[in-house]
Amino acid sequence: MKKLLVSLANKYETASFCDEDPSQFLGWYKKSTADIETASFIAAMLAFGSRTQFIPKIKQILEEADKSSGCISAWLKSGAYKKDFPKGSKKFYRFYSYDDMQIFFDELAAILTTSKTMGEFFKTRWQESKTKEPAPHLADIIGQSFPKSSIVPKGRSSANKRIHMFLRWMVRQNSPVDLGLWKWYPAADLLIPLDVHVMQEAQKLGLLPPNATASRKTAIELTKKMEEIFPDDPARADFALFGLGVDSSPKTTLS
């Protein structure tokens, strides 16, 4: 099993992984950390359903921001998004309306107004949380920082897959895919982003029971098993299981 998963991780954790994956937006901006993090976060939060549907929606946001303000962080901090994404019940993507998008952008703008970057904002809150018992996971801190937005997943029992995918992007070092911008957070504490492909392949390989559900408990269980194979970097198993699942499935969906 160890040889298989390491081999699969080596196969899929390559630069070409980004070609059709939402991680392609990690390279939308090259210089500004604030822009890189923010574009990545928006991409992660909308990365569910069909890739052929959500990837154009993410592009639409970033292209509109660049056209209007030159970059995503300036677009948010200036409030230009309110004109470009006017409130209304009209649907933007799936069950999220333009109202939902503006609330999401409002809270992102508030974070970028408070701190220079999202990383600085969450680092401060993570360090403050260490005095609490039990200390919350960084994913919970991120979710709680968007109290009004339905787009950002929340809940201690939920797998919160999209937040954990974003954290993998930000935290893991020396990867041709993940950026490793947040050197202050240990990769050993990451949880595997538990999407449908990862779940299915983990169950096929006997890493999870057939009746396992996409929950925080399941994500922790799978991550602990992957610590034995990828010490101090269990989230690397995401590439192995997700890549295998995508290759095995005719569907191009994320959940």
PDB file of C-alpha atoms in Angstrom:
ATOM      1  CA  MET A   1       0.000   0.000   0.000  1.00  0.00           C
ATOM      2  CA  LYS A   2       2.785   2.438   0.865  1.00  0.00           C
ATOM      3  CA  LYS A   3       4.590   1.790  -2.422  1.00  0.00           C
ATOM      4  CA  LEU A   4       1.333   2.200  -4.347  1.00  0.00           C
ATOM      5  CA  LEU A   5       0.359   5.509  -2.748  1.00  0.00           C
ATOM      6  CA  VAL A   6       3.853   6.984  -3.005  1.00  0.00           C
ATOM      7  CA  SER A   7       3.956   5.957  -6.657  1.00  0.00           C
ATOM      8  CA  LEU A   8       0.564   7.556  -7.304  1.00  0.00           C
ATOM      9  CA  ALA A   9       1.559  10.765  -5.506  1.00  0.00           C
ATOM     10  CA  ASN A  10       4.713  10.955  -7.613  1.00  0.00           C
ATOM     11  CA  LYS A  11       2.637  10.400 -10.744  1.00  0.00           C
ATOM     12  CA  TYR A  12       0.035  13.084 -10.064  1.00  0.00           C
ATOM     13  CA  GLU A  13       1.887  15.762  -8.084  1.00  0.00           C
ATOM     14  CA  THR A  14       3.320  17.453 -11.158  1.00  0.00           C
ATOM     15  CA  ALA A  15       2.918  20.894 -12.713  1.00  0.00           C
ATOM     16  CA  SER A  16       0.514  19.443 -15.270  1.00  0.00           C
ATOM     17  CA  PHE A  17      -1.891  18.610 -12.424  1.00  0.00           C
ATOM     18  CA  CYS A  18      -2.971  22.262 -12.560  1.00  0.00           C
ATOM     19  CA  ASP A  19      -3.987  22.215 -16.220  1.00  0.00           C
ATOM     20  CA  GLU A  20      -7.636  21.315 -15.652  1.00  0.00           C
ATOM     21  CA  ASP A  21      -7.758  21.730 -11.866  1.00  0.00           C
ATOM     22  CA  PRO A  22      -8.841  24.811  -9.869  1.00  0.00           C
ATOM     23  CA  SER A  23      -5.222  25.004  -8.705  1.00  0.00           C
ATOM     24  CA  GLN A  24      -4.535  26.622 -12.088  1.00  0.00           C
ATOM     25  CA  PHE A  25      -5.628  29.896 -10.466  1.00  0.00           C
ATOM     26  CA  LEU A  26      -2.693  29.748  -8.038  1.00  0.00           C
ATOM     27  CA  GLY A  27      -0.636  31.209 -10.881  1.00  0.00           C
ATOM     28  CA  TRP A  28      -3.079  33.899 -11.996  1.00  0.00           C
ATOM     29  CA  TYR A  29      -0.990  36.509 -10.162  1.00  0.00           C
ATOM     30  CA  LYS A  30       2.785  36.295  -9.817  1.00  0.00           C
ATOM     31  CA  LYS A  31       3.999  39.130  -7.579  1.00  0.00           C
ATOM     32  CA  SER A  32       1.534  40.270  -4.923  1.00  0.00           C
ATOM     33  CA  THR A  33       0.979  37.836  -2.054  1.00  0.00           C
ATOM     34  CA  ALA A  34      -2.355  39.482  -1.295  1.00  0.00           C
ATOM     35  CA  ASP A  35      -3.544  38.873  -4.847  1.00  0.00           C
ATOM     36  CA  ILE A  36      -2.198  35.307  -5.019  1.00  0.00           C
ATOM     37  CA  GLU A  37      -3.858  34.298  -1.749  1.00  0.00           C
ATOM     38  CA  THR A  38      -7.157  36.021  -2.520  1.00  0.00           C
ATOM     39  CA  ALA A  39      -7.456  34.621  -6.041  1.00  0.00           C
ATOM     40  CA  SER A  40      -6.634  31.171  -4.674  1.00  0.00           C
ATOM     41  CA  PHE A  41      -9.238  31.461  -1.930  1.00  0.00           C
ATOM     42  CA  ILE A  42     -11.967  32.536  -4.343  1.00  0.00           C
ATOM     43  CA  ALA A  43     -11.040  29.644  -6.629  1.00  0.00           C
ATOM     44  CA  ALA A  44     -11.190  27.156  -3.755  1.00  0.00           C
ATOM     45  CA  MET A  45     -14.555  28.376  -2.491  1.00  0.00           C
ATOM     46  CA  LEU A  46     -16.177  27.986  -5.924  1.00  0.00           C
ATOM     47  CA  ALA A  47     -14.491  24.654  -6.740  1.00  0.00           C
ATOM     48  CA  PHE A  48     -17.487  22.336  -6.547  1.00  0.00           C
ATOM     49  CA  GLY A  49     -19.711  20.771  -9.174  1.00  0.00           C
ATOM     50  CA  SER A  50     -18.548  20.536 -12.766  1.00  0.00           C
ATOM     51  CA  ARG A  51     -15.128  21.894 -13.688  1.00  0.00           C
ATOM     52  CA  THR A  52     -16.520  23.010 -17.030  1.00  0.00           C
ATOM     53  CA  GLN A  53     -18.954  25.238 -15.128  1.00  0.00           C
ATOM     54  CA  PHE A  54     -17.025  26.590 -12.132  1.00  0.00           C
ATOM     55  CA  ILE A  55     -13.689  27.305 -13.839  1.00  0.00           C
ATOM     56  CA  PRO A  56     -15.278  29.862 -16.227  1.00  0.00           C
ATOM     57  CA  LYS A  57     -17.021  31.486 -13.226  1.00  0.00           C
ATOM     58  CA  ILE A  58     -13.735  31.891 -11.358  1.00  0.00           C
ATOM     59  CA  LYS A  59     -12.148  33.338 -14.494  1.00  0.00           C
ATOM     60  CA  GLN A  60     -15.050  35.746 -14.832  1.00  0.00           C
ATOM     61  CA  ILE A  61     -14.421  37.149 -11.340  1.00  0.00           C
ATOM     62  CA  LEU A  62     -10.666  37.560 -11.792  1.00  0.00           C
ATOM     63  CA  GLU A  63     -10.958  39.008 -15.295  1.00  0.00           C
ATOM     64  CA  GLU A  64     -13.572  41.496 -14.101  1.00  0.00           C
ATOM     65  CA  ALA A  65     -11.362  42.509 -11.172  1.00  0.00           C
ATOM     66  CA  ASP A  66      -8.317  42.973 -13.407  1.00  0.00           C
ATOM     67  CA  LYS A  67     -10.289  44.971 -15.962  1.00  0.00           C
ATOM     68  CA  SER A  68     -11.873  47.190 -13.321  1.00  0.00           C
ATOM     69  CA  SER A  69      -9.064  47.695 -10.784  1.00  0.00           C
ATOM     70  CA  GLY A  70      -5.922  45.999 -12.056  1.00  0.00           C
ATOM     71  CA  CYS A  71      -5.947  43.176  -9.500  1.00  0.00           C
ATOM     72  CA  ILE A  72      -8.268  41.292  -7.169  1.00  0.00           C
ATOM     73  CA  SER A  73      -7.114  42.892  -3.894  1.00  0.00           C
ATOM     74  CA  ALA A  74      -7.568  46.445  -5.206  1.00  0.00           C
ATOM     75  CA  TRP A  75     -10.961  45.501  -6.630  1.00  0.00           C
ATOM     76  CA  LEU A  76     -12.114  44.266  -3.247  1.00  0.00           C
ATOM     77  CA  LYS A  77     -10.623  47.034  -1.093  1.00  0.00           C
ATOM     78  CA  SER A  78     -11.954  49.783  -3.383  1.00  0.00           C
ATOM     79  CA  GLY A  79     -15.460  48.359  -3.323  1.00  0.00           C
ATOM     80  CA  ALA A  80     -15.525  48.172  -7.138  1.00  0.00           C
ATOM     81  CA  TYR A  81     -17.061  44.708  -6.875  1.00  0.00           C
ATOM     82  CA  LYS A  82     -20.331  46.294  -5.752  1.00  0.00           C
ATOM     83  CA  LYS A  83     -20.763  47.788  -9.215  1.00  0.00           C
ATOM     84  CA  ASP A  84     -19.483  44.769 -11.102  1.00  0.00           C
ATOM     85  CA  PHE A  85     -21.467  42.273  -9.007  1.00  0.00           C
ATOM     86  CA  PRO A  86     -24.644  44.226  -8.150  1.00  0.00           C
ATOM     87  CA  LYS A  87     -26.960  42.760  -5.572  1.00  0.00           C
ATOM     88  CA  GLY A  88     -29.892  40.747  -6.794  1.00  0.00           C
ATOM     89  CA  SER A  89     -31.483  37.323  -6.680  1.00  0.00           C
ATOM     90  CA  LYS A  90     -30.064  36.446 -10.111  1.00  0.00           C
ATOM     91  CA  LYS A  91     -27.993  33.263  -9.916  1.00  0.00           C
ATOM     92  CA  PHE A  92     -24.235  33.452 -10.364  1.00  0.00           C
ATOM     93  CA  TYR A  93     -23.228  29.815  -9.904  1.00  0.00           C
ATOM     94  CA  ARG A  94     -25.382  26.882  -8.862  1.00  0.00           C
ATOM     95  CA  PHE A  95     -27.367  27.959  -5.805  1.00  0.00           C
ATOM     96  CA  TYR A  96     -25.306  31.128  -5.150  1.00  0.00           C
ATOM     97  CA  SER A  97     -26.811  34.425  -6.233  1.00  0.00           C
ATOM     98  CA  TYR A  98     -25.196  37.810  -6.847  1.00  0.00           C
ATOM     99  CA  ASP A  99     -26.362  38.702  -3.321  1.00  0.00           C
ATOM    100  CA  ASP A 100     -24.339  35.768  -1.994  1.00  0.00           C
ATOM    101  CA  MET A 101     -21.302  36.828  -4.008  1.00  0.00           C
ATOM    102  CA  GLN A 102     -21.431  40.387  -2.705  1.00  0.00           C
ATOM    103  CA  ILE A 103     -21.635  39.199   0.916  1.00  0.00           C
ATOM    104  CA  PHE A 104     -18.620  36.959   0.240  1.00  0.00           C
ATOM    105  CA  PHE A 105     -16.711  39.863  -1.308  1.00  0.00           C
ATOM    106  CA  ASP A 106     -17.718  42.159   1.586  1.00  0.00           C
ATOM    107  CA  GLU A 107     -16.103  39.835   4.107  1.00  0.00           C
ATOM    108  CA  LEU A 108     -13.019  39.299   1.952  1.00  0.00           C
ATOM    109  CA  ALA A 109     -12.654  43.066   1.611  1.00  0.00           C
ATOM    110  CA  ALA A 110     -12.934  43.483   5.399  1.00  0.00           C
ATOM    111  CA  ILE A 111     -10.085  40.998   5.912  1.00  0.00           C
ATOM    112  CA  LEU A 112      -7.847  42.743   3.376  1.00  0.00           C
ATOM    113  CA  THR A 113      -8.616  46.092   4.986  1.00  0.00           C
ATOM    114  CA  THR A 114      -7.669  44.743   8.413  1.00  0.00           C
ATOM    115  CA  SER A 115      -4.427  43.051   7.273  1.00  0.00           C
ATOM    116  CA  LYS A 116      -2.130  43.333   4.273  1.00  0.00           C
ATOM    117  CA  THR A 117      -2.782  39.729   3.314  1.00  0.00           C
ATOM    118  CA  MET A 118      -5.135  36.901   4.189  1.00  0.00           C
ATOM    119  CA  GLY A 119      -2.126  34.986   5.497  1.00  0.00           C
ATOM    120  CA  GLU A 120      -1.266  37.705   8.009  1.00  0.00           C
ATOM    121  CA  PHE A 121      -4.900  37.920   9.109  1.00  0.00           C
ATOM    122  CA  PHE A 122      -5.262  34.187   9.744  1.00  0.00           C
ATOM    123  CA  LYS A 123      -1.790  33.832  11.260  1.00  0.00           C
ATOM    124  CA  THR A 124      -2.705  36.383  13.942  1.00  0.00           C
ATOM    125  CA  ARG A 125      -5.949  34.625  14.771  1.00  0.00           C
ATOM    126  CA  TRP A 126      -4.331  31.198  14.759  1.00  0.00           C
ATOM    127  CA  GLN A 127      -1.644  32.361  17.197  1.00  0.00           C
ATOM    128  CA  GLU A 128      -4.290  33.912  19.449  1.00  0.00           C
ATOM    129  CA  SER A 129      -6.297  30.681  19.400  1.00  0.00           C
ATOM    130  CA  LYS A 130      -3.450  28.627  20.881  1.00  0.00           C
ATOM    131  CA  THR A 131      -4.443  29.784  24.365  1.00  0.00           C
ATOM    132  CA  LYS A 132      -7.863  28.141  24.009  1.00  0.00           C
ATOM    133  CA  GLU A 133      -8.695  24.601  25.082  1.00  0.00           C
ATOM    134  CA  PRO A 134      -9.117  22.870  22.794  1.00  0.00           C
ATOM    135  CA  ALA A 135      -7.408  25.065  20.220  1.00  0.00           C
ATOM    136  CA  PRO A 136      -9.483  25.257  17.024  1.00  0.00           C
ATOM    137  CA  HIS A 137      -8.136  23.961  13.739  1.00  0.00           C
ATOM    138  CA  LEU A 138      -7.059  26.665  11.302  1.00  0.00           C
ATOM    139  CA  ALA A 139      -9.890  25.577   8.991  1.00  0.00           C
ATOM    140  CA  ASP A 140     -12.393  26.496  11.708  1.00  0.00           C
ATOM    141  CA  ILE A 141     -10.764  29.893  12.184  1.00  0.00           C
ATOM    142  CA  ILE A 142     -11.098  30.564   8.470  1.00  0.00           C
ATOM    143  CA  GLY A 143     -14.745  29.504   8.406  1.00  0.00           C
ATOM    144  CA  GLN A 144     -15.582  31.621  11.452  1.00  0.00           C
ATOM    145  CA  SER A 145     -14.003  34.656   9.767  1.00  0.00           C
ATOM    146  CA  PHE A 146     -16.853  34.621   7.228  1.00  0.00           C
ATOM    147  CA  PRO A 147     -19.888  34.582   9.541  1.00  0.00           C
ATOM    148  CA  LYS A 148     -22.359  35.920   6.959  1.00  0.00           C
ATOM    149  CA  SER A 149     -21.132  34.165   3.834  1.00  0.00           C
ATOM    150  CA  SER A 150     -22.824  30.925   2.838  1.00  0.00           C
ATOM    151  CA  ILE A 151     -20.078  30.330   0.272  1.00  0.00           C
ATOM    152  CA  VAL A 152     -17.417  29.593   2.903  1.00  0.00           C
ATOM    153  CA  PRO A 153     -18.070  26.188   4.540  1.00  0.00           C
ATOM    154  CA  LYS A 154     -18.356  26.004   8.310  1.00  0.00           C
ATOM    155  CA  GLY A 155     -19.078  23.488  11.025  1.00  0.00           C
ATOM    156  CA  ARG A 156     -16.899  21.301  13.229  1.00  0.00           C
ATOM    157  CA  SER A 157     -18.527  18.096  11.993  1.00  0.00           C
ATOM    158  CA  SER A 158     -18.240  18.947   8.293  1.00  0.00           C
ATOM    159  CA  ALA A 159     -15.318  17.797   6.130  1.00  0.00           C
ATOM    160  CA  ASN A 160     -14.994  21.417   4.875  1.00  0.00           C
ATOM    161  CA  LYS A 161     -13.185  20.066   1.816  1.00  0.00           C
ATOM    162  CA  ARG A 162     -12.751  23.405   0.024  1.00  0.00           C
ATOM    163  CA  ILE A 163     -11.056  25.083   2.992  1.00  0.00           C
ATOM    164  CA  HIS A 164      -8.691  22.140   3.440  1.00  0.00           C
ATOM    165  CA  MET A 165      -7.839  22.246  -0.255  1.00  0.00           C
ATOM    166  CA  PHE A 166      -7.028  25.951   0.082  1.00  0.00           C
ATOM    167  CA  LEU A 167      -4.856  25.197   3.114  1.00  0.00           C
ATOM    168  CA  ARG A 168      -3.007  22.504   1.187  1.00  0.00           C
ATOM    169  CA  TRP A 169      -2.273  25.092  -1.511  1.00  0.00           C
ATOM    170  CA  MET A 170      -1.031  27.657   1.002  1.00  0.00           C
ATOM    171  CA  VAL A 171       0.933  25.442   3.397  1.00  0.00           C
ATOM    172  CA  ARG A 172       2.701  22.547   1.636  1.00  0.00           C
ATOM    173  CA  GLN A 173       6.305  23.326   0.699  1.00  0.00           C
ATOM    174  CA  ASN A 174       8.478  22.201  -2.222  1.00  0.00           C
ATOM    175  CA  SER A 175       5.570  21.202  -4.425  1.00  0.00           C
ATOM    176  CA  PRO A 176       5.116  21.806  -8.161  1.00  0.00           C
ATOM    177  CA  VAL A 177       1.458  22.520  -7.376  1.00  0.00           C
ATOM    178  CA  ASP A 178       1.069  23.886  -3.837  1.00  0.00           C
ATOM    179  CA  LEU A 179       2.498  27.321  -3.132  1.00  0.00           C
ATOM    180  CA  GLY A 180       3.795  26.963   0.434  1.00  0.00           C
ATOM    181  CA  LEU A 181       3.273  30.654   1.250  1.00  0.00           C
ATOM    182  CA  TRP A 182       2.232  30.017   4.850  1.00  0.00           C
ATOM    183  CA  LYS A 183       5.466  28.742   6.335  1.00  0.00           C
ATOM    184  CA  TRP A 184       4.142  29.538   9.816  1.00  0.00           C
ATOM    185  CA  TYR A 185       1.669  26.621   9.731  1.00  0.00           C
ATOM    186  CA  PRO A 186       2.875  22.983   9.925  1.00  0.00           C
ATOM    187  CA  ALA A 187       2.007  20.704   7.011  1.00  0.00           C
ATOM    188  CA  ALA A 188       1.716  17.891   9.568  1.00  0.00           C
ATOM    189  CA  ASP A 189      -1.482  19.536  10.864  1.00  0.00           C
ATOM    190  CA  LEU A 190      -3.247  19.624   7.491  1.00  0.00           C
ATOM    191  CA  LEU A 191      -6.267  17.406   6.896  1.00  0.00           C
ATOM    192  CA  ILE A 192      -6.825  15.696   3.564  1.00  0.00           C
ATOM    193  CA  PRO A 193      -9.474  17.504   1.467  1.00  0.00           C
ATOM    194  CA  LEU A 194     -12.219  14.900   1.472  1.00  0.00           C
ATOM    195  CA  ASP A 195     -14.001  15.053  -1.887  1.00  0.00           C
ATOM    196  CA  VAL A 196     -15.970  12.349  -3.683  1.00  0.00           C
ATOM    197  CA  HIS A 197     -12.950  11.015  -5.618  1.00  0.00           C
ATOM    198  CA  VAL A 198     -10.771  10.759  -2.504  1.00  0.00           C
ATOM    199  CA  MET A 199     -13.563   9.051  -0.583  1.00  0.00           C
ATOM    200  CA  GLN A 200     -14.268   6.513  -3.310  1.00  0.00           C
ATOM    201  CA  GLU A 201     -10.647   5.535  -3.866  1.00  0.00           C
ATOM    202  CA  ALA A 202      -9.914   5.363  -0.125  1.00  0.00           C
ATOM    203  CA  GLN A 203     -12.861   3.002   0.271  1.00  0.00           C
ATOM    204  CA  LYS A 204     -11.788   0.872  -2.696  1.00  0.00           C
ATOM    205  CA  LEU A 205      -8.316   0.522  -1.176  1.00  0.00           C
ATOM    206  CA  GLY A 206      -9.716  -0.360   2.235  1.00  0.00           C
ATOM    207  CA  LEU A 207      -8.421   2.826   3.850  1.00  0.00           C
ATOM    208  CA  LEU A 208     -11.949   3.791   4.863  1.00  0.00           C
ATOM    209  CA  PRO A 209     -14.969   1.587   5.638  1.00  0.00           C
ATOM    210  CA  PRO A 210     -17.662   1.312   2.926  1.00  0.00           C
ATOM    211  CA  ASN A 211     -20.168   3.211   5.081  1.00  0.00           C
ATOM    212  CA  ALA A 212     -17.859   6.170   5.780  1.00  0.00           C
ATOM    213  CA  THR A 213     -19.390   9.599   5.261  1.00  0.00           C
ATOM    214  CA  ALA A 214     -17.732  12.857   4.197  1.00  0.00           C
ATOM    215  CA  SER A 215     -17.246  14.277   7.687  1.00  0.00           C
ATOM    216  CA  ARG A 216     -14.497  15.806   9.814  1.00  0.00           C
ATOM    217  CA  LYS A 217     -14.201  12.505  11.652  1.00  0.00           C
ATOM    218  CA  THR A 218     -13.579  10.659   8.383  1.00  0.00           C
ATOM    219  CA  ALA A 219     -11.044  13.243   7.210  1.00  0.00           C
ATOM    220  CA  ILE A 220      -9.137  12.854  10.482  1.00  0.00           C
ATOM    221  CA  GLU A 221      -9.265   9.055  10.246  1.00  0.00           C
ATOM    222  CA  LEU A 222      -7.889   9.030   6.696  1.00  0.00           C
ATOM    223  CA  THR A 223      -5.266  11.669   7.475  1.00  0.00           C
ATOM    224  CA  LYS A 224      -3.953   9.674  10.439  1.00  0.00           C
ATOM    225  CA  LYS A 225      -3.533   6.608   8.232  1.00  0.00           C
ATOM    226  CA  MET A 226      -1.698   8.696   5.632  1.00  0.00           C
ATOM    227  CA  GLU A 227       0.714   9.989   8.307  1.00  0.00           C
ATOM    228  CA  GLU A 228       2.216   6.499   8.316  1.00  0.00           C
ATOM    229  CA  ILE A 229       2.952   6.755   4.594  1.00  0.00           C
ATOM    230  CA  PHE A 230       3.750  10.458   4.289  1.00  0.00           C
ATOM    231  CA  PRO A 231       5.254  11.452   7.670  1.00  0.00           C
ATOM    232  CA  ASP A 232       4.808  15.174   8.462  1.00  0.00           C
ATOM    233  CA  ASP A 233       2.998  15.658   5.126  1.00  0.00           C
ATOM    234  CA  PRO A 234      -0.166  13.498   5.111  1.00  0.00           C
ATOM    235  CA  ALA A 235      -2.021  15.811   2.716  1.00  0.00           C
ATOM    236  CA  ARG A 236       0.288  14.631  -0.072  1.00  0.00           C
ATOM    237  CA  ALA A 237      -1.968  11.588  -0.243  1.00  0.00           C
ATOM    238  CA  ASP A 238      -4.606  13.893  -1.727  1.00  0.00           C
ATOM    239  CA  PHE A 239      -2.724  13.814  -5.025  1.00  0.00           C
ATOM    240  CA  ALA A 240      -2.585  10.016  -5.042  1.00  0.00           C
ATOM    241  CA  LEU A 241      -6.236   9.405  -4.207  1.00  0.00           C
ATOM    242  CA  PHE A 242      -7.745  12.343  -6.075  1.00  0.00           C
ATOM    243  CA  GLY A 243      -5.643  11.754  -9.186  1.00  0.00           C
ATOM    244  CA  LEU A 244      -6.535   8.078  -9.251  1.00  0.00           C
ATOM    245  CA  GLY A 245     -10.210   8.927  -8.775  1.00  0.00           C
ATOM    246  CA  VAL A 246     -10.280  11.455 -11.612  1.00  0.00           C
ATOM    247  CA  ASP A 247      -8.498   9.049 -13.954  1.00  0.00           C
ATOM    248  CA  SER A 248     -10.956   6.291 -13.029  1.00  0.00           C
ATOM    249  CA  SER A 249     -14.081   8.414 -13.469  1.00  0.00           C
ATOM    250  CA  PRO A 250     -15.674   9.779 -16.638  1.00  0.00           C
ATOM    251  CA  LYS A 251     -17.011  12.680 -14.597  1.00  0.00           C
ATOM    252  CA  THR A 252     -15.132  15.910 -13.976  1.00  0.00           C
ATOM    253  CA  THR A 253     -16.813  17.009 -10.776  1.00  0.00           C
ATOM    254  CA  LEU A 254     -15.624  18.170  -7.382  1.00  0.00           C
ATOM    255  CA  SER A 255     -17.625  18.259  -4.185  1.00  0.00           C
TER     256      SER A 255
END
